[in-house]
Coordinates of C-alpha atoms and ligand atoms in Angstrom, one line a residue:
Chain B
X1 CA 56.5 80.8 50.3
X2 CA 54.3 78.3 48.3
X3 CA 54.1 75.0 49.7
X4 CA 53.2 72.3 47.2
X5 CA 51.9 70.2 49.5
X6 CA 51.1 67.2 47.2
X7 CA 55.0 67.4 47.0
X8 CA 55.9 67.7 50.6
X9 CA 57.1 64.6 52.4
X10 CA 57.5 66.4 55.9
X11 CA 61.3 65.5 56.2
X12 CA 62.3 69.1 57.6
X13 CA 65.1 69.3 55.3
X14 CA 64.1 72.9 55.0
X15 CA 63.3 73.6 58.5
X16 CA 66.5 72.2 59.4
X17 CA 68.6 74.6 57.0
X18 CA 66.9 77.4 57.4
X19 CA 69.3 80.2 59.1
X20 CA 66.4 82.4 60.4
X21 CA 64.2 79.7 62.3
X22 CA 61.7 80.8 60.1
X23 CA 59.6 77.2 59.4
X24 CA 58.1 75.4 61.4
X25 CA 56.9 71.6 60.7
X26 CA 54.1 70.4 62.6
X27 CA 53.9 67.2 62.2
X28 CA 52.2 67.3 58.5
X29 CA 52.0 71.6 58.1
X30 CA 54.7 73.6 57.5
X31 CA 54.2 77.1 59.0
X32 CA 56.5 80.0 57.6
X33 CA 57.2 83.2 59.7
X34 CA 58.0 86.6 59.2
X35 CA 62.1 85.9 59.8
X36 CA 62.2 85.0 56.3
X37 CA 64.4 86.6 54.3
X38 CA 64.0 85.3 50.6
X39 CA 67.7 83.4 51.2
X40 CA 66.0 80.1 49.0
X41 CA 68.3 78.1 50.8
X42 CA 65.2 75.6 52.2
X43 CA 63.8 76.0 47.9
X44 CA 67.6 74.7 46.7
X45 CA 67.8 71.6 49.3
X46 CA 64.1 70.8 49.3
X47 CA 64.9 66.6 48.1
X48 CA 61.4 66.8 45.9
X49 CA 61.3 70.5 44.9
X50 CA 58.1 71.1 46.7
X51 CA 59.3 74.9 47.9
X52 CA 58.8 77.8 45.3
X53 CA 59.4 81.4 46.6
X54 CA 56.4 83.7 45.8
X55 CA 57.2 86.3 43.3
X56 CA 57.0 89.8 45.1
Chain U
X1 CA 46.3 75.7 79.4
X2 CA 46.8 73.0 81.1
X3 CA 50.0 72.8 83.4
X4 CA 52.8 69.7 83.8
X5 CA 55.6 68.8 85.9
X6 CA 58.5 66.6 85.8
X7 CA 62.3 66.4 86.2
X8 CA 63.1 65.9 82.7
X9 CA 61.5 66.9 79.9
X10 CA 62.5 65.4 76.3
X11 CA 61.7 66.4 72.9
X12 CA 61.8 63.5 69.9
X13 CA 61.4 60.1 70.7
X14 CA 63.7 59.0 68.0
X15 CA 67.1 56.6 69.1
X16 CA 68.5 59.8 70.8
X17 CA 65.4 61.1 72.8
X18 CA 64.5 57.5 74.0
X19 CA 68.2 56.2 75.1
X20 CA 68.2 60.0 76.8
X21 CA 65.0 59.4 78.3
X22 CA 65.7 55.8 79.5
X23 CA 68.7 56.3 81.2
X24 CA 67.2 59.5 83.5
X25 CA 64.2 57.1 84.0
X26 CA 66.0 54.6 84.9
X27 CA 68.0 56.7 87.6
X28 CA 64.9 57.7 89.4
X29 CA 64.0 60.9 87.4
X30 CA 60.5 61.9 86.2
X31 CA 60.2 62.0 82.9
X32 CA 58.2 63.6 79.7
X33 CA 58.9 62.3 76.2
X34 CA 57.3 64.4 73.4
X35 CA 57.0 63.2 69.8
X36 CA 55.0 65.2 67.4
X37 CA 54.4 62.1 65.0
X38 CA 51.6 59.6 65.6
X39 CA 54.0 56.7 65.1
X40 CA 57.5 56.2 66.4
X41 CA 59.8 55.6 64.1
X42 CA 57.9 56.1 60.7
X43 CA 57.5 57.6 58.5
X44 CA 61.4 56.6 58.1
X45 CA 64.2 58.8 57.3
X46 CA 67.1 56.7 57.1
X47 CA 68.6 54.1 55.1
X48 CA 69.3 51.5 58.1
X49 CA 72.5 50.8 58.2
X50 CA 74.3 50.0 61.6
X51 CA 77.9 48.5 62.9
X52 CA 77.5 45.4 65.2
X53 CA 80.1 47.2 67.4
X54 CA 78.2 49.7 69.1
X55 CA 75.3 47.8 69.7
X56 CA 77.3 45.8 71.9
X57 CA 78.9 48.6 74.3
X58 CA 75.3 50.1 74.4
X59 CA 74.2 47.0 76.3
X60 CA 71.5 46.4 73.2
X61 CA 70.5 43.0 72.2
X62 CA 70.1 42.2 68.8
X63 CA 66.7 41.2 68.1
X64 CA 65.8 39.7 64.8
X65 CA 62.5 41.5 64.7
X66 CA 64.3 44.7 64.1
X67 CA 67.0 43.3 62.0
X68 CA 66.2 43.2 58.1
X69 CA 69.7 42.1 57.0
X70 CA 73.0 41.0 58.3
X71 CA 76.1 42.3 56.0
X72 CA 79.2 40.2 54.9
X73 CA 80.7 43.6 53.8
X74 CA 80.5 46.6 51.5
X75 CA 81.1 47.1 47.7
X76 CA 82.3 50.5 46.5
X77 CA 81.1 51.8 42.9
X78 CA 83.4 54.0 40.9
X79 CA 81.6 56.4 38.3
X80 CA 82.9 54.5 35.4
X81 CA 81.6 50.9 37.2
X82 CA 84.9 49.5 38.8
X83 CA 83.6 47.7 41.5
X84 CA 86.0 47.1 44.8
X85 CA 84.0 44.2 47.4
X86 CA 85.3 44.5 50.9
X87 CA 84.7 41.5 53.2
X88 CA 83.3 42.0 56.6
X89 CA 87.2 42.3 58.6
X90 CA 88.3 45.0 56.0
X91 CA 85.6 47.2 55.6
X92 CA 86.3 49.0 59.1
X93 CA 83.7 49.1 61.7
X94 CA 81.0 50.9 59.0
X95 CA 79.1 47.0 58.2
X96 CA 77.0 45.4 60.2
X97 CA 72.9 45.5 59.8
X98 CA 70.1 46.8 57.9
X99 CA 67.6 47.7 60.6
X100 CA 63.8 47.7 60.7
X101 CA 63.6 50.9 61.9
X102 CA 60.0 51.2 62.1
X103 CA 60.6 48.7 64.7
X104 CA 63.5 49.6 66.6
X105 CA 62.9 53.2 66.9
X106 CA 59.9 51.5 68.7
X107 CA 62.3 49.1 70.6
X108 CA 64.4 51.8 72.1
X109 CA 60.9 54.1 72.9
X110 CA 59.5 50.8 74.9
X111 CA 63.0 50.8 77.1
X112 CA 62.0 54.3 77.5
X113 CA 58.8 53.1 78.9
X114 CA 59.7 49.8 81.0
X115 CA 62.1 52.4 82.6
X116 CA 58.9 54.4 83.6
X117 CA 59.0 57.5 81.5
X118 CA 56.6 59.0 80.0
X119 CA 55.9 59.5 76.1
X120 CA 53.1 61.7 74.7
X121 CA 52.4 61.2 70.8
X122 CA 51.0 63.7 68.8
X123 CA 52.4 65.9 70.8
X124 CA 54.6 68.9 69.1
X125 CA 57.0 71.5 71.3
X126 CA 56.0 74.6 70.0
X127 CA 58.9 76.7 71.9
X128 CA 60.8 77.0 75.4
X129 CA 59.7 78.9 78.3
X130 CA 62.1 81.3 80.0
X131 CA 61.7 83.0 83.1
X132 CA 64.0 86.0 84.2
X133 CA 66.4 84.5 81.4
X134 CA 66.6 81.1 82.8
X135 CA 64.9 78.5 80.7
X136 CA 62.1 76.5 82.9
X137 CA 60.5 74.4 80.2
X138 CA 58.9 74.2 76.8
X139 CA 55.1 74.9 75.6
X140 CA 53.5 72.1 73.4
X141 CA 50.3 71.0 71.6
X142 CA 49.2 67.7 72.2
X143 CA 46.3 67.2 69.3
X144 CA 45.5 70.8 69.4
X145 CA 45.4 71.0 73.6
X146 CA 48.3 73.8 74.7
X147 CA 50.6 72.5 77.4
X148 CA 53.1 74.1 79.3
X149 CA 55.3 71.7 80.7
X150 CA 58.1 72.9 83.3
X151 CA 61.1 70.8 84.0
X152 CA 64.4 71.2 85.6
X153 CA 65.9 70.3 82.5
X154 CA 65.0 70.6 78.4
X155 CA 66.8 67.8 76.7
X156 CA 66.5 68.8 72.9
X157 CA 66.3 65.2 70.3
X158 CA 64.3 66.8 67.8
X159 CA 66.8 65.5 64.9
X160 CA 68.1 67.5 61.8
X161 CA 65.2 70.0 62.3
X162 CA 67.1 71.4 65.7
X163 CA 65.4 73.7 66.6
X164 CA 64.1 73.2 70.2
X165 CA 68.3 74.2 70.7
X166 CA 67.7 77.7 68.4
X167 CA 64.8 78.8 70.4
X168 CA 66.9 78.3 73.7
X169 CA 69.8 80.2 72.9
X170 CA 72.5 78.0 70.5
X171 CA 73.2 78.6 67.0
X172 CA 72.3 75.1 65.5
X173 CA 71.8 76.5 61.3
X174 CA 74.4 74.7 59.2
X175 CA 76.6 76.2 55.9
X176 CA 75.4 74.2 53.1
X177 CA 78.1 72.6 52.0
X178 CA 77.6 70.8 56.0
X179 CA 74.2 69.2 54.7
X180 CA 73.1 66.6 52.5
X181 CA 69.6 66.7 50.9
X182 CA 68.6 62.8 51.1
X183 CA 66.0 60.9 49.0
X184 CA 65.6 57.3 49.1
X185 CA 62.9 54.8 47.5
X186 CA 62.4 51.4 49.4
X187 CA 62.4 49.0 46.7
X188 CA 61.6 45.5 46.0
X189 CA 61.7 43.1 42.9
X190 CA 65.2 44.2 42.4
X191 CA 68.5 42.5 42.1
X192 CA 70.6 43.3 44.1
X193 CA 73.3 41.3 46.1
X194 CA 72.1 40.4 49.8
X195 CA 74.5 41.0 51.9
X196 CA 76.7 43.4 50.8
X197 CA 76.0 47.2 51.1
X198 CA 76.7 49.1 48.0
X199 CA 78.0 52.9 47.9
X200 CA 78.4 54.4 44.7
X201 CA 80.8 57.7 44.3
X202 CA 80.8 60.4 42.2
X203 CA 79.4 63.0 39.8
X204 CA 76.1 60.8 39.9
X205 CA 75.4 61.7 43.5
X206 CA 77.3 65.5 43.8
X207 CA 78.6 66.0 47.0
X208 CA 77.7 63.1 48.3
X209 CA 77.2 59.5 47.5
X210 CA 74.5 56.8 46.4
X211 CA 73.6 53.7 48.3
X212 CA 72.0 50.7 47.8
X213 CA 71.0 48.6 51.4
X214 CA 70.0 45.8 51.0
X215 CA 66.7 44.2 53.0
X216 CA 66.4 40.4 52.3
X217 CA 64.3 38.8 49.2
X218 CA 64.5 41.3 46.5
X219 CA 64.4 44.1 49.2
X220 CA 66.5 47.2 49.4
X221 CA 66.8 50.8 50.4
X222 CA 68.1 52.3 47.5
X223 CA 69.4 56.5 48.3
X224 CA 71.7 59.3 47.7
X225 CA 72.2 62.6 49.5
X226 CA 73.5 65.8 47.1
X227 CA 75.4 68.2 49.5
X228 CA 73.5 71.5 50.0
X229 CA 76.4 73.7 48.0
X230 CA 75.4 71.2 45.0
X231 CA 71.6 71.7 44.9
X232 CA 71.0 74.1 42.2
X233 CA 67.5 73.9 41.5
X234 CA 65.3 72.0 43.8
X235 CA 64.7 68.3 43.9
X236 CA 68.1 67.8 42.7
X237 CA 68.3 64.8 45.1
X238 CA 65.1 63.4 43.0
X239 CA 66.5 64.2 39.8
X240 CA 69.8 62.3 40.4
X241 CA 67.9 59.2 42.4
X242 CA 65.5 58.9 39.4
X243 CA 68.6 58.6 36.5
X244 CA 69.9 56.0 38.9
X245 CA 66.9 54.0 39.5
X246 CA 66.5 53.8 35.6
X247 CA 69.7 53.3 34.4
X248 CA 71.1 50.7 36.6
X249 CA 69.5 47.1 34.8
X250 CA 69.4 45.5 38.5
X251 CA 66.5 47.7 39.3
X252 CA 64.4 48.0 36.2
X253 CA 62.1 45.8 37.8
X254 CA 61.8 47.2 40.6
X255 CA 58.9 48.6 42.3
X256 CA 59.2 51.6 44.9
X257 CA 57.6 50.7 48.3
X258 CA 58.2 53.8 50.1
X259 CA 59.7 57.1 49.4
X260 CA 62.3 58.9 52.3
X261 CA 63.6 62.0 52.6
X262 CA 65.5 63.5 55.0
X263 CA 68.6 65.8 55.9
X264 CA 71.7 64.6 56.8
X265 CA 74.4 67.1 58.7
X266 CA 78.1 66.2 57.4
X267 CA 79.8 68.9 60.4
X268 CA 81.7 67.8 63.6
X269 CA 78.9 68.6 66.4
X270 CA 78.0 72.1 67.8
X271 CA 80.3 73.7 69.5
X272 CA 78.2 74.0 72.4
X273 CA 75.6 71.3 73.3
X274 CA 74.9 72.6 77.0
X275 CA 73.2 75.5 78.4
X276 CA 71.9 76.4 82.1
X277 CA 69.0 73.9 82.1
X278 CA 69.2 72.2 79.0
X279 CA 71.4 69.6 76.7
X280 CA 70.9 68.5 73.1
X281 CA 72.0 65.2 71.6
X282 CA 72.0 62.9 68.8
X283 CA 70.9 64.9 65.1
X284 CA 70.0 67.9 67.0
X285 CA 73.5 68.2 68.0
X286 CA 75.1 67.8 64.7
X287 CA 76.8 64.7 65.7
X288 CA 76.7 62.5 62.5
X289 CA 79.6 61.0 60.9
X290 CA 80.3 63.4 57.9
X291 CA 81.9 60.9 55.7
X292 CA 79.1 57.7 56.2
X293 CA 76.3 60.1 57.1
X294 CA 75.4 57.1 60.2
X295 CA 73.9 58.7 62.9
X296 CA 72.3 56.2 64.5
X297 CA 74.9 55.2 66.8
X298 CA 75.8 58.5 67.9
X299 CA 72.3 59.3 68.9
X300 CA 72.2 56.9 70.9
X301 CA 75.2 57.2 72.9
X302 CA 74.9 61.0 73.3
X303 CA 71.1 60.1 74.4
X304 CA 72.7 57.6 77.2
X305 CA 75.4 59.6 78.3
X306 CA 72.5 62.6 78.8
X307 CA 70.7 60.3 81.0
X308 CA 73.5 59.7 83.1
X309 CA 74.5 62.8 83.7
X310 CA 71.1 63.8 83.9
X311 CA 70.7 61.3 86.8
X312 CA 73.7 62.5 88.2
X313 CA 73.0 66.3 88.6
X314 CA 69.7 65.6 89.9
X315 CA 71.9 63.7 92.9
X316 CA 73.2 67.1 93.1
X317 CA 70.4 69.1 92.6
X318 CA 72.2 71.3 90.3
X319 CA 71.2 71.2 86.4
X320 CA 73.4 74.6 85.4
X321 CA 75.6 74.8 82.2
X322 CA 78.7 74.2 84.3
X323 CA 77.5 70.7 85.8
X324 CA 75.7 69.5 82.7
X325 CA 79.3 70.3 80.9
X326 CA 80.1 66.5 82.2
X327 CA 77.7 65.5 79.3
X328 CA 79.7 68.2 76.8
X329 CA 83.2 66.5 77.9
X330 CA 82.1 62.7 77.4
X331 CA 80.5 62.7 74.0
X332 CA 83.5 64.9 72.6
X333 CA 85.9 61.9 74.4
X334 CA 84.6 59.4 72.3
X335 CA 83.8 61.0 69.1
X336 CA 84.6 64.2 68.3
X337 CA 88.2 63.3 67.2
X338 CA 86.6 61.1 64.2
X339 CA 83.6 63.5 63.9
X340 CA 87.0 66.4 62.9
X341 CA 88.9 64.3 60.7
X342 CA 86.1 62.8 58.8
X343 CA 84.3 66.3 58.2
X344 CA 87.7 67.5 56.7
X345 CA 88.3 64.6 54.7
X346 CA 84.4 65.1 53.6
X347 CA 85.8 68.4 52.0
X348 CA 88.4 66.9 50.2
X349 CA 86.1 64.1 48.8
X350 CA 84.0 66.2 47.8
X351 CA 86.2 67.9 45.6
X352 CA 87.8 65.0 43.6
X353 CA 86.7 64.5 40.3
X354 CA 85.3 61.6 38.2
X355 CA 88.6 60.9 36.9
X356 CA 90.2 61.1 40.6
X357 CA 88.0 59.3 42.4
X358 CA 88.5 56.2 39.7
X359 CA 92.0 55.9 40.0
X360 CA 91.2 55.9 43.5
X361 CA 89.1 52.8 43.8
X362 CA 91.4 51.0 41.4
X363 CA 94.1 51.8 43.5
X364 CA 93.0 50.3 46.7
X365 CA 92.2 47.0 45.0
X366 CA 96.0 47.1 44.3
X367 CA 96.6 48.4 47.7
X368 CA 98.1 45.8 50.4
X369 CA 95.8 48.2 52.9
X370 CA 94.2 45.6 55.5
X371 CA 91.1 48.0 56.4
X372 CA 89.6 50.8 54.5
X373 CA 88.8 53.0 56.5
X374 CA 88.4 57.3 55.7
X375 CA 92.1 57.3 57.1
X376 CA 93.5 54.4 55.1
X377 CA 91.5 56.0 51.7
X378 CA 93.1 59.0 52.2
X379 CA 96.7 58.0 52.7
X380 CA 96.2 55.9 48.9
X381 CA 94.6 59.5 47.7
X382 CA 97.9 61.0 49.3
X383 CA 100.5 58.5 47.7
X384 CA 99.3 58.8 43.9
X385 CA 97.8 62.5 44.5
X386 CA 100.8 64.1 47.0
X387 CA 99.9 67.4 45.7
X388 CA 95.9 67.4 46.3
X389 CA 96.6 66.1 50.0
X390 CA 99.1 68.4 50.8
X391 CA 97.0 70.7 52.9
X392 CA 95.7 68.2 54.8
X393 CA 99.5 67.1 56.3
X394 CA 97.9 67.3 59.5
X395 CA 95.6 64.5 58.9
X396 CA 98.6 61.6 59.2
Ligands
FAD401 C1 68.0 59.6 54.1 C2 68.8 59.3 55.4 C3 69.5 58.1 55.5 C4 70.2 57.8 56.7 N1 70.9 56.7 56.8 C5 71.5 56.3 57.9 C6 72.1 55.0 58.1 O1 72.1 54.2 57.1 N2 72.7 54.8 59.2 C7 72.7 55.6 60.3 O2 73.3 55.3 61.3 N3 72.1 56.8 60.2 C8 71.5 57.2 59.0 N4 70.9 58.4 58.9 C9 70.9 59.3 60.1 C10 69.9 58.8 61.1 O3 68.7 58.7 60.6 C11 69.9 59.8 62.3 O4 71.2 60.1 62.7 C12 69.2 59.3 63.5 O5 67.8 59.1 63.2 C13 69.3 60.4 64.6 O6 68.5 60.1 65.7 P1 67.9 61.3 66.6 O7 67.2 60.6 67.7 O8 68.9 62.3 66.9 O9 66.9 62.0 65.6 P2 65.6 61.5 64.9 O10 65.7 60.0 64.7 O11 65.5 62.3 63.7 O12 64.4 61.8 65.9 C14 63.9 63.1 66.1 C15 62.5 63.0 66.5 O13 62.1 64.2 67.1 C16 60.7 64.5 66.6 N5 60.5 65.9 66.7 C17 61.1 66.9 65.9 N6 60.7 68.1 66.3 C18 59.8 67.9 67.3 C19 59.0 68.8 68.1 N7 59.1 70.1 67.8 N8 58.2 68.3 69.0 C20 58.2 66.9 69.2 N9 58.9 66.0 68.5 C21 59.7 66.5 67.6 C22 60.7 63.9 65.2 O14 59.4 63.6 64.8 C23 61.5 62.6 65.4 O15 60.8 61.5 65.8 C24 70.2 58.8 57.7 C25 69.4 59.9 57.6 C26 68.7 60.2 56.5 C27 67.9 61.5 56.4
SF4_402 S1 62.3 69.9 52.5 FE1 60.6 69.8 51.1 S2 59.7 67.8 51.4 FE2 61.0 68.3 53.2 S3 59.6 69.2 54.7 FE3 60.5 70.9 53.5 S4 59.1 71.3 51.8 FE4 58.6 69.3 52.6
SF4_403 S1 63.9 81.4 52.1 FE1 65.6 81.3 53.5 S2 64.9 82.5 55.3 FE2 63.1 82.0 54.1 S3 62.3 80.1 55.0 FE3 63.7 79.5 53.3 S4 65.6 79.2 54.2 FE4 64.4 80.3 55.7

């Protein structure tokens, strides 16, 4: 996942949506895991777009 | 690492975390409140808006510091611009203040304190520690120092993120049509009316709705949420606030003080909140109201009634699923019946069309209904739509 992080206001929209647990939001980093399975749900809801999913 | 101990142990100190934390304080319990910001209650992710009501049966003073506003009622927007004002006595029990919320999340965390618990900033649960299968406490980072902290109870309040309640065993992931992404921009220099809260449906806000809160002197929280199923792109909920902000004249002025996001839950509460050892409330337990998206209220009674219980198990000396199910049983008394019907008549809202929803608002200004209310805006929906309510008989 690429994290723009000049984007990010640390709401946890994404962590919050996310089906696999696979963010984590500490405090002002957001930590992705290996859980994640490409859904793009936390990209789609993100309120300021700052989620892109890295192009494999 | 280094090792604590206490009776209770609660993550968020947000309105549920701190009424949950106060009331087991208050009954004699030891208690640890973690928050992994360095500031309670910024930065914001709400749009303020409270009922008088529940404040009241909470046994919570109104204090003017944390009040910005005090609301004569509530005007809904149709998309073509019909405006419908609703006084104070017919806007149902959805008006009452614009908080300060900077300064009332603070309030409820200092009630926390005076009731002797204590609350560690900075300090992030990083997951729950489980012994034999039984859960015995959560590991945290307090400004990059480990902690394991053990506790006869985990009382999850870590908001829309919920996750404290995943790593311990319930399923807390929501469908996204259940979930609104929120943006909101404080604004001043605008001009807006004062006291009246503004909520404006339709295909401007998809899914969901905007709002307009006002904050005194020019002041106001102006937001919408876009419901998950509707988000096609990312930063859809920017993308719709933006053509708001500049096409609405009463805010072209207007200068953005502070931007908000957040997620909003719009389901009727997990279907479990209790396991051996540990309890959820408030955002973490899906318990906002899916129709006005206020959660406030509900954190903090599910936080209260936590405590109790909390304080009455310890009497008993007995923290499993089965006696912490006294919790389960007194939230769902006193809201899960409107937390069901407004989540199914979310669904149908959200499926009503520009068109629809203006012949809507111009019927209840012809309407003799006293109150509107989700119930009373449904039964108007029902007599000039019959066929689109039809499924939902149940609901009268
Ligand atoms: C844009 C928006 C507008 C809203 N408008 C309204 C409104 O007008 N009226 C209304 O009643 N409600 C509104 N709500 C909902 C309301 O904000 C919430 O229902 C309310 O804050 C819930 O309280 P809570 O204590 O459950 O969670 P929160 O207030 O979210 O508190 C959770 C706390 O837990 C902390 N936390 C999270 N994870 C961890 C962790 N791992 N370790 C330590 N701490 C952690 C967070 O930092 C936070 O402080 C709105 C929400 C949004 C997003
Ligand atoms: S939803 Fe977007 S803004 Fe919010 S924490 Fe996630 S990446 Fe950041
Ligand atoms: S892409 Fe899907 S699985 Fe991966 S982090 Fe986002 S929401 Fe979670």
């Amino acid at each position: 996942m690429i994290v723009a992080y000049e984007k990010c206001l640390h709401c946890g929209c994404c962590v919050g949506t996310c089906k696999q647990n696979a963010i984590y939001l500490n405090d002002y980093i957001l930590q992705f895991n290996d859980l994640c399975n490409r859904c793009g749900r936390c990209v789609k809801v993100c309120p300021v777009g700052a989620l892109t999913l890295e192009v494999k | 690492m280094q090792k604590l101990q206490c009776d209770v142990v609660v993550v968020g100190a947000g309105p549920g975390g701190s009424m949950a934390a106060k009331y087991a304080a208050e009954g004699g319990l030891s208690v640890l409140l973690l928050e992994k910001k360095a500031e309670i209650g910024a930065p914001l992710r709400c749009a303020e808006g409270v009922s008088k009501k529940w404040l009241k049966e909470m046994g919570i003073e109104p204090d003017p510091k944390w009040i910005s506003a005090d609301m004569d009622g509530a005007i809904i927007v149709s998309p073509s611009g019909h405006r419908f004002k609703l006084d104070e006595s017919h806007a149902g029990n959805e008006v009452g203040y614009v908080l300060e919320r900077h300064l009332f999340d603070k309030a409820l965390a200092e009630m926390a304190a005076v009731a002797g618990a204590t609350i560690m900033m900075r300090t992030s649960c990083t997951g729950v520690i489980k012994e034999d299968g039984k859960l015995v406490g959560v590991y945290a980072n307090r400004m990059g120092e480990p902690l394991e902290i053990r506790a006869k109870c985990v009382v999850a309040a870590d908001g829309f993120e919920s996750q404290v309640s995943r790593w311990a065993g319930l399923d807390t992931s929501i469908d996204l049509k259940d979930m609104d992404s929120c943006l909101q921009y404080r604004m001043a220099n605008i001009d807006v009316e004062p006291n009246y809260c503004e909520f404006v449906l339709g295909s401007a806000a998809p899914g969901g709705y905007l709002w307009i809160f006002p904050k005194g002197n020019g002041r106001a929280n102006v937001g919408i949420g876009v419901q998950g199923t509707k988000c096609k792109r990312g930063a859809d909920a920017k993308y719709y606030l933006d053509k708001f902000v500049n096409e609405d004249p009463r805010l072209k002025d207007g200068q953005i003080l502070e931007i908000v996001a957040g997620g909003v839950s719009t389901c009727p509460g997990l279907d479990d909140t209790v396991l051996d050892n540990f309890l959820a409330v408030g955002d973490a337990a899906r318990l906002i109201d899916p129709i006005t998206g206020g959660g406030i209220a509900h954190a903090c009674q599910s936080g209260m009634y936590a405590g109790q219980v909390l304080v009455d198990c310890a009497k008993e000396g007995d923290f499993s699923k089965a006696a912490l199910q006294v919790y389960d049983t007194m939230w769902r008394d006193s809201m899960e019946d409107k937390l069901v019907r407004n989540w199914i008549a979310k669904e149908k809202f959200a499926t009503l069309d520009d068109k629809i929803l203006d012949d809507v608002v111009l019927a209840i200004n012809d309407s003799d209904i006293k109150e509107v209310n989700v119930y009373n805006l449904l039964k108007v929906i029902k007599d000039k739509y019959p066929d689109l309510m039809s499924e939902m008989e149940d609901l009268f």
